[in-house]
Backbone as JSON, one array per atom type, in Angstrom:
{
  "sequence": "MTGTERLLSEPLLVEQRGPVRWLSLNRPERRNALDTTLVEALDQQITSAEADPGTAVVAVAGKGPSFCAGGDFHQFLELHDAGHNPVDFLTDVSACFNRIAASPKPWVAVLHGHAVAGGLELALACDVVVAADTTLIGDGHLNRRLVPAGGSSVRLPGAVGRGLSRRLLLTGELLPATAFESTGWIHSIVPEADLETTATRICHQLADRHSPAQQRLKALLHRIDGMAPEQALREELATFADNWSASSVADALRDFLTPHTTKAGNR",
  "N": [[0.85, -1.18, 0.0], [0.68, 2.15, -0.96], [1.43, 5.73, -0.88], [-1.52, 7.62, -0.58], [-3.32, 5.62, -0.74], [-6.47, 4.14, -0.4], [-8.22, 1.65, 1.2], [-11.32, 0.55, 0.76], [-12.87, -1.46, 1.73], [-15.4, -2.84, 3.71], [-15.32, -3.88, 7.15], [-13.61, -1.87, 7.86], [-11.77, 1.02, 7.34], [-8.84, 1.86, 5.63], [-6.03, 3.84, 5.48], [-3.05, 5.05, 4.18], [-0.93, 7.4, 5.33], [1.79, 8.74, 4.58], [4.26, 7.76, 6.86], [2.38, 6.86, 8.64], [-0.2, 4.67, 9.35], [-3.6, 4.83, 9.07], [-6.37, 3.53, 10.64], [-9.78, 3.15, 10.44], [-12.53, 2.39, 12.25], [-15.49, 1.18, 10.9], [-18.36, 0.95, 11.24], [-20.63, 2.72, 11.55], [-23.4, 2.82, 11.95], [-23.83, 1.1, 14.01], [-22.46, 2.24, 16.02], [-19.82, 1.52, 15.74], [-19.58, -0.99, 16.92], [-18.03, -4.0, 17.97], [-17.74, -6.78, 15.92], [-17.41, -10.08, 14.46], [-16.43, -9.72, 11.81], [-15.28, -7.16, 11.87], [-13.31, -7.41, 13.87], [-11.71, -9.41, 12.74], [-10.8, -8.02, 10.47], [-9.35, -5.98, 11.68], [-7.39, -7.49, 12.96], [-6.06, -8.54, 10.75], [-4.93, -6.22, 9.75], [-3.09, -5.61, 11.71], [-1.13, -7.57, 11.27], [-0.41, -6.84, 8.64], [0.52, -4.16, 8.92], [2.7, -4.5, 10.64], [4.39, -5.91, 9.01], [5.05, -4.14, 7.08], [7.59, -2.1, 6.01], [7.31, 0.59, 5.52], [5.47, 1.59, 7.25], [5.37, 3.22, 10.24], [3.88, 3.91, 12.45], [0.68, 3.2, 13.83], [-2.56, 4.45, 13.7], [-5.72, 4.4, 15.23], [-9.08, 5.02, 14.75], [-12.56, 6.09, 14.79], [-15.39, 5.97, 12.61], [-18.28, 8.03, 12.14], [-20.64, 8.67, 14.85], [-19.23, 7.79, 17.12], [-16.23, 6.47, 18.69], [-15.96, 3.68, 19.54], [-18.44, 1.61, 20.75], [-18.31, -0.79, 22.08], [-18.79, -4.38, 22.32], [-20.73, -6.12, 19.83], [-23.95, -6.54, 20.55], [-25.96, -7.8, 19.12], [-24.61, -9.83, 17.78], [-23.75, -11.3, 19.99], [-26.2, -12.34, 20.93], [-27.05, -13.78, 18.7], [-25.1, -15.77, 18.62], [-25.62, -16.99, 21.09], [-28.27, -17.89, 20.69], [-27.79, -19.78, 18.8], [-26.66, -21.73, 20.23], [-24.09, -21.31, 21.14], [-21.43, -20.12, 23.2], [-20.64, -16.73, 23.72], [-18.04, -16.35, 24.54], [-16.13, -17.53, 22.94], [-15.92, -15.87, 20.68], [-15.09, -13.58, 22.06], [-12.65, -14.39, 22.97], [-11.16, -14.19, 20.66], [-11.27, -11.42, 20.33], [-9.87, -10.56, 22.61], [-7.36, -11.69, 22.05], [-6.69, -10.25, 19.76], [-6.47, -7.61, 20.77], [-4.39, -8.03, 22.53], [-2.35, -8.5, 20.72], [-2.06, -5.94, 19.64], [-1.17, -4.54, 21.89], [1.28, -5.8, 22.22], [2.59, -5.23, 19.89], [5.41, -4.35, 17.86], [5.33, -1.84, 16.8], [4.28, 1.51, 17.49], [0.97, 2.26, 18.63], [-1.77, 4.43, 18.27], [-4.63, 5.59, 19.81], [-7.53, 7.25, 18.83], [-9.93, 9.04, 20.12], [-13.45, 9.7, 20.15], [-16.81, 10.77, 20.78], [-18.02, 8.02, 22.0], [-16.19, 5.77, 24.01], [-16.38, 2.85, 25.05], [-16.61, -0.09, 27.09], [-15.69, -2.67, 25.04], [-14.61, -0.76, 23.34], [-13.21, 0.94, 25.08], [-11.39, -0.99, 25.95], [-9.96, -1.51, 23.62], [-8.69, 0.98, 23.31], [-7.14, 0.96, 25.64], [-5.27, -0.97, 24.99], [-3.62, 0.34, 23.28], [-0.72, 2.47, 22.76], [-0.62, 5.24, 23.02], [-3.07, 7.68, 23.76], [-5.43, 9.86, 22.42], [-7.96, 12.26, 22.8], [-11.17, 13.66, 22.09], [-12.61, 16.36, 23.9], [-15.24, 15.97, 24.62], [-15.7, 13.28, 24.66], [-17.19, 10.35, 25.94], [-16.2, 8.06, 28.33], [-15.75, 4.79, 29.57], [-16.05, 1.65, 31.4], [-18.48, 0.11, 31.49], [-19.56, -2.51, 31.28], [-21.07, -3.69, 33.35], [-23.46, -2.38, 33.15], [-24.97, -3.82, 31.43], [-25.14, -6.23, 32.63], [-22.85, -7.68, 32.2], [-19.43, -8.85, 32.28], [-16.0, -7.76, 31.99], [-14.05, -8.83, 29.12], [-12.1, -8.25, 27.38], [-9.86, -7.12, 28.42], [-10.06, -4.88, 30.18], [-10.29, -5.11, 32.98], [-7.76, -5.84, 33.65], [-5.94, -4.0, 32.44], [-6.91, -1.43, 32.99], [-6.52, -0.53, 35.76], [-3.73, 0.0, 35.83], [-3.62, 2.06, 34.02], [-5.26, 4.21, 34.89], [-5.23, 4.18, 37.64], [-5.92, 2.57, 40.81], [-8.2, 3.36, 42.34], [-9.95, 4.95, 40.63], [-10.27, 3.14, 38.56], [-11.63, 1.03, 39.78], [-13.98, 2.31, 40.45], [-15.02, 2.84, 37.88], [-15.22, 0.24, 36.8], [-16.92, -1.12, 38.6], [-19.25, 0.33, 38.74], [-20.08, 0.92, 36.18], [-20.15, 3.43, 35.19], [-19.95, 6.23, 32.95], [-17.57, 8.62, 32.06], [-16.61, 11.98, 31.2], [-13.9, 12.73, 28.94], [-12.29, 14.68, 30.06], [-12.3, 14.11, 32.75], [-10.28, 12.34, 33.09], [-7.95, 13.65, 32.97], [-6.0, 14.14, 34.95], [-4.87, 11.65, 35.31], [-2.94, 10.98, 33.47], [-3.18, 9.08, 31.54], [-4.49, 9.71, 29.12], [-3.05, 11.29, 26.47], [-3.49, 13.76, 25.12], [-6.17, 16.03, 25.4], [-8.59, 17.49, 23.59], [-10.59, 19.97, 21.79], [-13.11, 18.58, 19.63], [-12.88, 19.42, 16.99], [-10.2, 19.8, 16.7], [-9.09, 17.34, 16.87], [-8.12, 15.41, 14.92], [-5.94, 16.77, 13.8], [-4.29, 17.11, 16.03], [-3.83, 14.42, 16.73], [-2.48, 13.57, 14.44], [-0.13, 15.08, 14.59], [1.05, 13.97, 16.9], [1.35, 11.32, 16.08], [3.31, 11.67, 14.11], [5.41, 12.56, 15.66], [6.03, 10.21, 16.99], [6.67, 8.64, 14.77], [8.98, 9.9, 13.9], [10.9, 8.86, 15.55], [11.13, 6.31, 14.77], [12.7, 3.23, 14.68], [14.95, 0.4, 15.04], [15.64, 0.47, 17.73], [13.46, 1.77, 18.96], [11.49, -0.15, 18.49], [12.49, -2.3, 19.96], [12.37, -1.18, 22.5], [9.61, -0.81, 22.79], [8.78, -3.49, 22.81], [10.06, -4.3, 25.14], [8.74, -2.75, 27.11], [6.2, -3.87, 27.0], [6.79, -6.47, 27.76], [7.75, -6.29, 30.4], [5.65, -5.35, 31.83], [3.92, -5.42, 34.78], [5.79, -7.07, 35.87], [8.09, -8.2, 38.43], [10.16, -5.72, 40.03], [13.0, -6.23, 40.19], [13.46, -8.26, 38.3], [12.48, -6.95, 36.06], [14.33, -4.88, 35.76], [16.59, -6.34, 35.09], [15.75, -7.27, 32.62], [15.62, -4.87, 31.25], [18.35, -4.09, 31.14], [19.32, -6.23, 29.62], [18.0, -5.76, 27.23], [19.15, -3.34, 26.49], [21.78, -4.22, 26.02], [21.36, -5.98, 23.88], [20.35, -4.23, 21.94], [22.54, -2.52, 21.61], [24.42, -4.23, 20.52], [23.21, -5.13, 18.19], [22.66, -2.96, 16.6], [23.79, 0.03, 14.89], [24.67, 1.72, 16.98], [26.91, 2.9, 18.19], [28.09, 4.24, 16.03], [26.09, 6.1, 15.49], [26.16, 7.62, 17.83], [28.74, 8.62, 17.62], [28.47, 10.22, 15.33], [26.74, 12.1, 16.39], [28.32, 13.33, 18.35], [30.51, 14.36, 17.0], [30.18, 17.0, 15.65], [30.07, 18.63, 17.95], [32.53, 18.19, 19.13], [34.2, 19.27, 17.17], [33.43, 21.97, 17.25], [34.22, 22.58, 19.86], [36.98, 22.36, 19.63], [37.58, 24.51, 18.08], [37.36, 26.76, 19.51]],
  "CA": [[0.0, 0.0, 0.0], [1.54, 3.31, -1.09], [0.78, 7.02, -0.96], [-2.74, 7.75, 0.2], [-4.26, 4.58, -1.19], [-7.51, 3.84, 0.59], [-8.92, 0.38, 1.02], [-12.66, 0.91, 1.2], [-13.64, -2.64, 2.1], [-15.97, -2.85, 5.04], [-15.84, -2.81, 8.0], [-12.47, -1.09, 8.33], [-11.15, 1.86, 6.33], [-7.39, 1.88, 5.81], [-5.41, 4.9, 4.7], [-1.64, 5.25, 4.48], [-0.53, 8.8, 5.24], [3.21, 8.7, 4.85], [4.64, 6.65, 7.74], [1.29, 6.56, 9.58], [-1.35, 3.95, 8.81], [-4.83, 5.17, 9.78], [-7.45, 2.55, 10.59], [-11.04, 3.74, 10.92], [-13.64, 1.47, 12.46], [-16.47, 1.7, 9.95], [-19.73, 0.46, 11.42], [-21.22, 3.86, 12.27], [-24.79, 2.57, 12.32], [-23.78, 0.35, 15.28], [-21.45, 2.93, 16.83], [-18.57, 0.75, 15.58], [-19.56, -2.16, 17.8], [-17.13, -5.04, 17.49], [-18.25, -8.1, 15.56], [-16.36, -10.95, 13.92], [-15.81, -9.17, 10.6], [-14.45, -6.02, 12.24], [-12.15, -7.89, 14.61], [-10.83, -10.08, 11.77], [-10.16, -6.99, 9.64], [-8.36, -5.32, 12.53], [-6.3, -8.45, 13.16], [-5.31, -8.6, 9.49], [-4.15, -4.99, 9.62], [-1.93, -5.72, 12.62], [-0.13, -8.33, 10.53], [0.03, -6.06, 7.49], [1.29, -2.99, 9.36], [3.97, -4.94, 11.21], [5.25, -6.4, 7.93], [5.31, -3.05, 6.12], [8.65, -1.21, 6.48], [6.91, 1.99, 5.35], [4.56, 1.98, 8.33], [6.07, 3.4, 11.51], [2.9, 4.11, 13.51], [-0.7, 2.9, 13.46], [-3.58, 5.21, 14.42], [-7.04, 3.79, 15.09], [-10.14, 5.97, 15.05], [-13.88, 5.57, 14.47], [-16.27, 6.76, 11.76], [-19.62, 8.25, 12.68], [-20.78, 9.4, 16.11], [-18.46, 7.25, 18.24], [-15.04, 5.65, 18.46], [-16.43, 2.3, 19.61], [-19.34, 1.45, 21.89], [-18.16, -2.1, 22.71], [-19.13, -5.55, 21.52], [-22.01, -6.09, 19.15], [-24.88, -7.4, 21.29], [-26.69, -8.63, 18.16], [-23.82, -11.04, 17.56], [-23.8, -12.08, 21.23], [-27.47, -13.06, 21.0], [-27.05, -14.76, 17.61], [-24.27, -16.9, 19.07], [-26.34, -17.67, 22.17], [-29.43, -18.59, 20.14], [-27.28, -20.92, 18.03], [-26.09, -22.68, 21.17], [-22.68, -21.03, 21.36], [-21.08, -19.12, 24.2], [-19.89, -15.63, 23.1], [-16.66, -16.31, 25.0], [-15.24, -17.91, 21.84], [-15.69, -14.63, 19.95], [-14.34, -12.66, 22.91], [-11.27, -14.88, 22.99], [-10.53, -13.57, 19.48], [-11.13, -9.99, 20.64], [-8.77, -10.42, 23.57], [-6.1, -11.98, 21.35], [-6.42, -9.12, 18.86], [-5.99, -6.49, 21.57], [-3.06, -8.4, 23.03], [-1.4, -8.28, 19.62], [-1.81, -4.5, 19.56], [-0.32, -4.18, 23.04], [2.62, -6.37, 22.04], [3.13, -4.89, 18.58], [6.65, -3.56, 17.92], [5.08, -0.49, 16.31], [3.36, 2.23, 18.36], [-0.44, 2.43, 18.25], [-2.4, 5.63, 18.83], [-6.09, 5.56, 19.81], [-8.07, 8.59, 18.61], [-11.27, 8.82, 20.67], [-14.5, 10.72, 20.14], [-18.14, 10.21, 21.0], [-18.02, 7.04, 23.08], [-15.2, 4.7, 24.07], [-17.02, 2.11, 26.14], [-16.46, -1.55, 27.1], [-14.67, -3.06, 24.09], [-13.94, 0.44, 22.83], [-12.22, 1.29, 26.1], [-10.35, -2.03, 25.97], [-9.11, -1.26, 22.46], [-7.86, 2.14, 23.64], [-6.17, 0.56, 26.67], [-4.22, -1.77, 24.37], [-2.77, 1.23, 22.49], [0.38, 3.09, 23.5], [-0.93, 6.65, 23.23], [-4.49, 7.96, 23.59], [-5.83, 11.25, 22.19], [-9.42, 12.23, 22.91], [-11.98, 14.88, 22.09], [-12.99, 16.64, 25.29], [-16.62, 15.54, 24.86], [-15.78, 11.81, 24.62], [-17.59, 9.64, 27.15], [-15.32, 6.9, 28.46], [-16.01, 3.96, 30.74], [-16.08, 0.22, 31.14], [-19.86, -0.07, 31.06], [-20.04, -3.88, 31.15], [-22.1, -4.02, 34.33], [-24.74, -1.79, 32.74], [-25.71, -4.87, 30.7], [-24.93, -7.46, 33.4], [-21.7, -8.38, 31.64], [-18.12, -8.56, 32.88], [-15.01, -7.54, 30.92], [-13.37, -9.99, 28.54], [-11.12, -7.74, 26.43], [-8.67, -6.6, 29.08], [-10.17, -3.68, 31.01], [-10.03, -5.38, 34.4], [-6.32, -6.02, 33.79], [-5.17, -2.83, 32.02], [-7.43, -0.14, 33.47], [-5.87, -0.03, 36.98], [-2.43, 0.58, 35.52], [-3.78, 3.26, 33.2], [-5.9, 5.34, 35.58], [-5.13, 4.04, 39.08], [-6.81, 1.59, 41.42], [-9.47, 3.93, 42.78], [-10.82, 5.3, 39.51], [-10.59, 1.94, 37.79], [-12.69, 0.28, 40.49], [-15.23, 3.08, 40.28], [-15.54, 2.64, 36.53], [-15.55, -1.16, 36.6], [-17.98, -1.61, 39.49], [-20.49, 1.12, 38.57], [-20.45, 1.07, 34.77], [-20.29, 4.85, 34.92], [-19.2, 6.84, 31.86], [-17.08, 9.94, 32.44], [-16.02, 12.71, 30.07], [-12.45, 12.6, 28.83], [-11.63, 15.64, 30.96], [-12.18, 13.52, 34.09], [-9.08, 11.5, 33.1], [-6.8, 14.52, 32.7], [-4.95, 14.02, 35.98], [-4.31, 10.3, 35.36], [-1.84, 10.84, 32.53], [-3.45, 8.03, 30.55], [-4.79, 10.35, 27.85], [-1.94, 12.18, 26.14], [-4.02, 15.09, 24.82], [-7.62, 16.18, 25.39], [-8.74, 18.69, 22.76], [-11.89, 20.06, 21.12], [-13.21, 17.59, 18.56], [-12.42, 20.02, 15.74], [-8.73, 19.74, 16.66], [-8.68, 15.98, 17.23], [-7.31, 14.76, 13.9], [-4.69, 17.51, 13.68], [-3.48, 16.77, 17.2], [-3.41, 13.02, 16.61], [-1.49, 13.5, 13.36], [1.13, 15.61, 15.11], [1.61, 12.99, 17.83], [1.79, 10.17, 15.28], [4.56, 11.98, 13.44], [6.45, 12.56, 16.69], [6.4, 8.81, 17.18], [7.3, 8.16, 13.54], [10.32, 10.47, 13.82], [11.8, 8.02, 16.34], [11.02, 4.94, 14.28], [14.02, 2.62, 14.59], [15.0, -0.87, 15.79], [15.67, 0.76, 19.17], [12.09, 2.02, 19.4], [10.76, -1.41, 18.49], [12.96, -3.09, 21.11], [11.84, -0.55, 23.72], [8.18, -1.13, 22.86], [8.68, -4.88, 23.23], [10.47, -4.35, 26.55], [7.67, -2.19, 27.94], [5.13, -4.86, 27.08], [7.28, -7.67, 28.45], [7.97, -6.08, 31.83], [4.43, -4.87, 32.46], [3.51, -6.28, 35.89], [6.91, -7.91, 36.32], [8.77, -7.74, 39.64], [11.17, -4.72, 39.64], [14.34, -6.78, 40.0], [13.48, -8.95, 37.02], [12.28, -5.95, 35.02], [15.61, -4.17, 35.57], [17.46, -7.24, 34.33], [15.26, -7.27, 31.24], [16.01, -3.59, 30.66], [19.78, -4.17, 30.83], [19.49, -7.18, 28.53], [17.54, -5.11, 26.02], [20.2, -2.39, 26.12], [22.9, -4.97, 25.46], [20.94, -6.5, 22.59], [20.25, -3.11, 21.02], [23.89, -2.02, 21.33], [25.12, -5.2, 19.68], [22.53, -5.38, 16.92], [22.46, -1.72, 15.87], [24.98, 0.87, 14.75], [24.5, 2.77, 18.0], [28.17, 3.61, 18.39], [28.25, 5.16, 14.9], [25.15, 7.19, 15.66], [26.68, 8.48, 18.9], [29.92, 9.31, 17.09], [27.97, 11.29, 14.46], [26.16, 13.14, 17.25], [29.36, 14.03, 19.1], [31.53, 14.97, 16.13], [30.05, 18.45, 15.51], [30.37, 19.27, 19.23], [34.0, 18.12, 19.3], [34.79, 20.23, 16.25], [33.2, 23.31, 17.78], [35.03, 22.79, 21.06], [38.37, 22.51, 19.23], [37.78, 25.77, 17.37], [37.16, 27.91, 20.39]],
  "C": [[0.89, 1.24, 0.0], [0.72, 4.58, -1.13], [-0.4, 7.11, -0.04], [-3.8, 6.76, -0.28], [-5.23, 4.23, -0.07], [-8.18, 2.52, 0.23], [-10.31, 0.55, 1.62], [-13.49, -0.3, 1.59], [-14.14, -2.5, 3.53], [-15.33, -3.98, 5.84], [-14.74, -1.88, 8.53], [-11.93, -0.28, 7.15], [-9.67, 1.99, 6.65], [-6.82, 2.95, 4.9], [-3.97, 5.08, 5.14], [-1.3, 6.72, 4.26], [0.95, 8.88, 5.6], [3.55, 7.52, 5.74], [3.54, 6.21, 8.69], [0.16, 5.84, 8.85], [-2.56, 4.25, 9.69], [-5.86, 4.08, 9.55], [-8.69, 3.18, 11.19], [-12.1, 2.67, 11.03], [-14.84, 2.02, 11.7], [-17.81, 0.97, 10.02], [-20.52, 1.55, 12.14], [-22.66, 3.63, 12.71], [-24.9, 1.77, 13.61], [-22.78, 0.98, 16.24], [-20.14, 2.13, 16.89], [-18.45, -0.4, 16.58], [-18.75, -3.28, 17.15], [-17.89, -6.32, 17.17], [-17.12, -8.88, 14.89], [-15.66, -10.31, 12.73], [-14.88, -8.01, 10.93], [-13.19, -6.48, 12.96], [-11.18, -8.61, 13.68], [-10.1, -9.07, 10.89], [-9.08, -6.26, 10.42], [-7.15, -6.22, 12.73], [-5.43, -8.55, 11.9], [-4.43, -7.36, 9.32], [-2.98, -4.95, 10.59], [-0.8, -6.43, 11.89], [0.45, -7.5, 9.39], [0.92, -4.9, 7.9], [2.65, -3.4, 9.9], [4.93, -5.41, 10.13], [5.68, -5.3, 6.97], [6.41, -2.13, 6.65], [8.32, 0.27, 6.33], [5.94, 2.48, 6.4], [5.32, 2.03, 9.64], [5.11, 3.45, 12.68], [1.53, 3.73, 12.97], [-1.63, 3.73, 14.34], [-4.92, 4.52, 14.19], [-8.1, 4.76, 15.6], [-11.48, 5.33, 14.67], [-14.65, 6.52, 13.58], [-17.62, 6.94, 12.44], [-19.6, 8.88, 14.05], [-19.9, 8.94, 17.25], [-17.19, 6.56, 17.76], [-15.44, 4.19, 18.44], [-17.23, 2.12, 20.89], [-19.27, 0.06, 22.51], [-18.48, -3.23, 21.76], [-20.51, -5.44, 20.93], [-22.96, -7.08, 19.83], [-25.71, -8.27, 20.35], [-25.93, -9.94, 17.91], [-23.81, -11.92, 18.8], [-25.06, -12.96, 21.26], [-27.57, -14.1, 19.89], [-26.25, -16.0, 18.01], [-25.01, -17.71, 20.14], [-27.5, -18.49, 21.62], [-29.02, -19.8, 19.3], [-26.6, -21.95, 18.91], [-24.62, -22.48, 21.46], [-22.49, -19.97, 22.44], [-20.28, -18.0, 23.53], [-18.43, -15.57, 23.54], [-15.68, -16.71, 23.89], [-14.91, -16.69, 20.98], [-14.82, -13.68, 20.77], [-12.9, -13.11, 23.11], [-10.49, -14.29, 21.81], [-10.31, -12.08, 19.7], [-9.94, -9.76, 21.55], [-7.42, -10.66, 22.89], [-5.71, -10.84, 20.42], [-5.85, -7.94, 19.64], [-4.62, -6.78, 22.17], [-1.99, -8.21, 21.96], [-1.07, -6.79, 19.47], [-0.88, -4.07, 20.68], [1.11, -4.65, 22.86], [3.28, -5.96, 20.74], [4.42, -4.09, 18.72], [6.47, -2.13, 17.42], [4.08, 0.22, 17.22], [1.96, 2.36, 17.76], [-0.99, 3.64, 18.99], [-3.91, 5.49, 18.7], [-6.61, 7.0, 19.74], [-9.57, 8.54, 18.94], [-12.19, 10.02, 20.46], [-15.82, 10.01, 20.43], [-18.19, 9.31, 22.22], [-16.85, 6.07, 22.91], [-15.57, 3.86, 25.29], [-16.78, 0.62, 25.96], [-15.36, -1.95, 26.12], [-13.94, -1.9, 23.46], [-12.89, 0.95, 23.79], [-11.08, 0.28, 26.08], [-9.41, -1.9, 24.77], [-8.17, -0.09, 22.73], [-6.78, 1.79, 24.66], [-5.03, -0.26, 26.09], [-3.24, -0.9, 23.58], [-1.74, 1.92, 23.39], [0.08, 4.53, 23.88], [-2.41, 6.86, 22.94], [-4.68, 9.46, 23.44], [-7.34, 11.26, 22.18], [-10.02, 13.62, 22.73], [-12.51, 15.09, 23.49], [-14.41, 16.2, 25.63], [-16.78, 14.02, 24.86], [-16.24, 11.26, 25.96], [-16.87, 8.31, 27.2], [-15.71, 6.1, 29.7], [-16.01, 2.49, 30.37], [-17.47, -0.23, 30.71], [-20.39, -1.5, 31.03], [-21.19, -4.18, 32.11], [-23.45, -3.4, 33.99], [-25.61, -2.78, 31.99], [-25.5, -6.24, 31.34], [-23.82, -8.33, 32.81], [-20.47, -8.09, 32.49], [-17.12, -8.42, 31.74], [-14.44, -8.85, 30.41], [-12.29, -9.57, 27.55], [-9.97, -7.02, 27.08], [-8.85, -5.44, 30.03], [-9.91, -3.94, 32.48], [-8.54, -5.53, 34.68], [-5.57, -4.71, 33.53], [-5.64, -1.52, 32.62], [-6.78, 0.34, 34.76], [-4.51, 0.59, 36.71], [-2.53, 1.89, 34.76], [-4.29, 4.45, 34.01], [-5.81, 5.26, 37.1], [-6.2, 3.12, 39.64], [-8.17, 2.18, 41.75], [-10.42, 4.22, 41.64], [-11.2, 4.08, 38.71], [-11.7, 1.14, 38.46], [-14.03, 1.0, 40.39], [-15.84, 2.8, 38.92], [-15.99, 1.2, 36.31], [-16.8, -1.58, 37.37], [-19.27, -0.81, 39.42], [-20.97, 1.14, 37.13], [-20.57, 2.51, 34.34], [-19.42, 5.28, 33.73], [-18.83, 8.26, 32.27], [-16.54, 10.65, 31.21], [-14.5, 12.59, 30.1], [-11.72, 13.51, 29.79], [-11.47, 15.09, 32.37], [-10.91, 12.67, 34.22], [-7.8, 12.33, 32.98], [-5.67, 14.3, 33.68], [-4.3, 12.64, 36.01], [-3.08, 10.14, 34.48], [-2.07, 9.79, 31.46], [-3.73, 8.62, 29.17], [-3.73, 11.41, 27.58], [-2.42, 13.6, 25.91], [-5.54, 15.03, 24.79], [-7.92, 17.52, 24.72], [-10.18, 18.79, 22.26], [-11.94, 19.12, 19.92], [-12.71, 18.13, 17.22], [-10.9, 19.92, 15.58], [-8.2, 18.32, 16.81], [-7.74, 15.37, 16.18], [-5.95, 15.45, 13.74], [-3.74, 17.16, 14.82], [-2.95, 15.34, 17.11], [-2.34, 12.86, 15.54], [-0.13, 13.99, 13.85], [1.81, 14.6, 16.03], [2.11, 11.76, 17.09], [3.13, 10.45, 14.61], [5.71, 12.14, 14.43], [6.96, 11.14, 16.93], [7.15, 8.28, 15.96], [8.72, 8.7, 13.39], [11.34, 9.66, 14.59], [11.73, 6.56, 15.92], [12.41, 4.35, 14.04], [13.95, 1.25, 15.26], [15.02, -0.63, 17.3], [14.27, 1.01, 19.71], [11.3, 0.73, 19.48], [11.19, -2.3, 19.66], [12.42, -2.51, 22.42], [10.36, -0.85, 23.88], [7.98, -2.56, 23.34], [9.05, -5.04, 24.7], [9.35, -3.86, 27.45], [6.52, -3.17, 28.09], [5.56, -6.05, 27.93], [7.38, -7.48, 29.96], [6.74, -5.58, 32.56], [3.97, -5.86, 33.53], [4.6, -7.16, 36.44], [7.52, -7.34, 37.6], [9.92, -6.8, 39.25], [12.55, -5.3, 39.37], [14.46, -7.48, 38.64], [13.33, -7.97, 35.87], [13.57, -5.19, 34.73], [16.6, -5.04, 34.81], [17.06, -7.29, 32.86], [15.67, -5.98, 30.52], [17.49, -3.61, 30.25], [20.03, -5.12, 29.66], [19.06, -6.57, 27.19], [18.55, -4.07, 25.54], [21.35, -3.11, 25.43], [22.58, -5.48, 24.06], [20.89, -5.37, 21.56], [21.62, -2.58, 20.64], [24.61, -2.94, 20.35], [24.52, -5.28, 18.28], [22.38, -4.13, 16.06], [23.77, -0.95, 15.77], [24.89, 2.04, 15.72], [25.78, 3.57, 18.16], [28.4, 4.62, 17.27], [27.33, 6.36, 15.04], [25.62, 8.16, 16.75], [27.89, 9.27, 18.42], [29.5, 10.47, 16.17], [27.4, 12.44, 15.28], [27.25, 13.98, 17.91], [30.35, 14.78, 18.22], [31.37, 16.48, 15.96], [30.42, 19.2, 16.78], [31.88, 19.29, 19.47], [34.68, 19.15, 18.43], [34.64, 21.66, 16.76], [34.09, 23.59, 18.99], [36.49, 23.04, 20.67], [38.64, 23.85, 18.56], [37.63, 26.99, 18.25], [38.48, 28.6, 20.71]]
}
């Protein structure tokens, strides 16, 4: 995929904007609720983006009035009426989000409207979150007598803290994006008119640092999440050693220092 080629196949719109691949959930009539076709399309794009040397960052947004309102209840009931437990579908959702969290390339979630249940879980799997100030965000599962299955009970406490995560998980309450400002989880909260511009700027900041070192660091961050500090520190040192050996780091440092050395010698 080159230039600004757009793949218009439902249910996911794909657009390559230079080093940034934009994925737009495209089920606006269902507020981008997750069903099998959408999750499969998203999973395919994880594979495609990771294999593409021209893609440095992946941004995921939503078409229509919302980012994503969660799982598609119509599919849940269809599975139930056919004698199947929806947990099989949710296993695929969880695996897809785990792939995003573990991806060597940074993912940016661009939220507007609603980011609820599965929509929140998708955002939690991403590395950076940008949100319109009017976005309503929450777990919401208990509002329909459900419990999480896409990662919110695991990732939300680390993102927003134990107290707020328990409030959101155990009440189903939805809060505006501005209520998360002090948590540090959302990188930027802006008027919706500024959302795409802000997200684009952040994506290009990430793309500017695209390198094997960034990919190793992303993998390290995923690997040590929840790990005991002593073991995590050993993993960090091992990653440094691997990066130093496998990359031309010394040459890059020499290039950085050479102009400074020359200036110092000419004083």
